Short mmCIF file of C-alpha atoms in Angstrom, two decimals:
data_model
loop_
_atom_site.label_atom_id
_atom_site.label_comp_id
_atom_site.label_asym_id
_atom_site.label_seq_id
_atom_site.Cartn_x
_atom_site.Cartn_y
_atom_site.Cartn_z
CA UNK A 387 0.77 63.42 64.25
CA UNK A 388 1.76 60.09 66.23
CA UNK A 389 5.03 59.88 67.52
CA UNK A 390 4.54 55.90 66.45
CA UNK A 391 7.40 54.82 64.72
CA UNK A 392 6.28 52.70 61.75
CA UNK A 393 7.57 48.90 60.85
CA UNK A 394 10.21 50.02 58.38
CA UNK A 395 9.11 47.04 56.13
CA UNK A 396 6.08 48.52 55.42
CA UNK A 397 7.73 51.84 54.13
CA UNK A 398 8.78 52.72 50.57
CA UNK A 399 11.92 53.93 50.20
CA UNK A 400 12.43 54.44 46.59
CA UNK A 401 11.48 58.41 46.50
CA UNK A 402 14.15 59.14 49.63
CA UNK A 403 17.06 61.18 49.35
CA UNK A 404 19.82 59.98 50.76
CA UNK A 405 22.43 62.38 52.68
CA UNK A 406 25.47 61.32 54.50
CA UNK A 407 28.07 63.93 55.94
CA UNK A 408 30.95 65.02 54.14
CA UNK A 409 33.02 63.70 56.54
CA UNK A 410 33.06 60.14 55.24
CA UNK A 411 35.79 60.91 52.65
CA UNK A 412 33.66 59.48 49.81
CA UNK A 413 34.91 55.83 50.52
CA UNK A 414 31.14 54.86 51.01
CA UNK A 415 32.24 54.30 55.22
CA UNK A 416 28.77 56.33 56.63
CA UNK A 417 25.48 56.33 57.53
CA UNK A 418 23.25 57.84 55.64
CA UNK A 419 19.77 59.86 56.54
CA UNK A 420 16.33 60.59 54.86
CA UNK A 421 13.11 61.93 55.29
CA UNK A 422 10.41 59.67 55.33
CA UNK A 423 7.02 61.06 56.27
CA UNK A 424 7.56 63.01 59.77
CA UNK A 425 10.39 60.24 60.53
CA UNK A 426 14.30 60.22 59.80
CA UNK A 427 15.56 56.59 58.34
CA UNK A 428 18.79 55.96 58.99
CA UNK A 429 20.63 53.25 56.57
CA UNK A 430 24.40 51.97 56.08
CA UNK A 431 26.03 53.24 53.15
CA UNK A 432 27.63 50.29 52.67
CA UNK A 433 24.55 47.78 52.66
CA UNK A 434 22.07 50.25 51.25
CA UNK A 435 19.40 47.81 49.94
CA UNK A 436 18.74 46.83 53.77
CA UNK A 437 16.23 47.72 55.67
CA UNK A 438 16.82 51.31 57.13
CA UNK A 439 15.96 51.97 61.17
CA UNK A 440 13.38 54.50 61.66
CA UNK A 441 13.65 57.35 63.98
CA UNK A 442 11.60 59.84 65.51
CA UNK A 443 13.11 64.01 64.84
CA UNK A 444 13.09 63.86 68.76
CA UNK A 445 15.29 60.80 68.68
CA UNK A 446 17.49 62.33 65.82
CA UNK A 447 17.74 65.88 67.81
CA UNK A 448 18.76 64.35 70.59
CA UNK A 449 21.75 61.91 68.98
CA UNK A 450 22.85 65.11 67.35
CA UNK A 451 23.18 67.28 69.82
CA UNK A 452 24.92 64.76 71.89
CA UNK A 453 27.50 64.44 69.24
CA UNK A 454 28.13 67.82 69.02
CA UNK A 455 28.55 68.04 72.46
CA UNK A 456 31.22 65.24 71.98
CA UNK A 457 29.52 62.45 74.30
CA UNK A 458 30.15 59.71 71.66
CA UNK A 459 33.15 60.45 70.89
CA UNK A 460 34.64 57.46 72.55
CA UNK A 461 33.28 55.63 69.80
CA UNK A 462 35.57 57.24 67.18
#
């Protein structure tokens, strides 16, 4: 598989499910995920019909594991 990230305008959405954490209190204040082919779109709950960014897993593993290891948390 090819680690090339599609144009996310050229992607249907309209079978992904959605996820966001738990975390966002249910006040619709998160990002949400979803699996689109091998790729990870990543969309704002807030503005959900725009355009989602596209990720790679790699990308996605490596954002996650540096929030777990707390190097964004000067962002919160």
């Amino acid at each position: 598989m090819s680690t090339a990230k599609p144009n996310p305008a050229d992607l249907d959405f309209s079978g992904v499910t959605w996820e966001k954490s738990p975390y966002s209190g249910g006040n619709n204040n998160c990002v949400e995920f979803g699996a689109v082919g091998g790729f990870v779109a990543v969309r704002d709950s807030q503005r959900p019909e725009q355009t989602p960014l596209i990720y790679t897993r790699d990308e996605i593993k490596a954002m996650i594991l540096g929030a777990k290891a707390g190097h964004f948390d000067h962002f919160a």
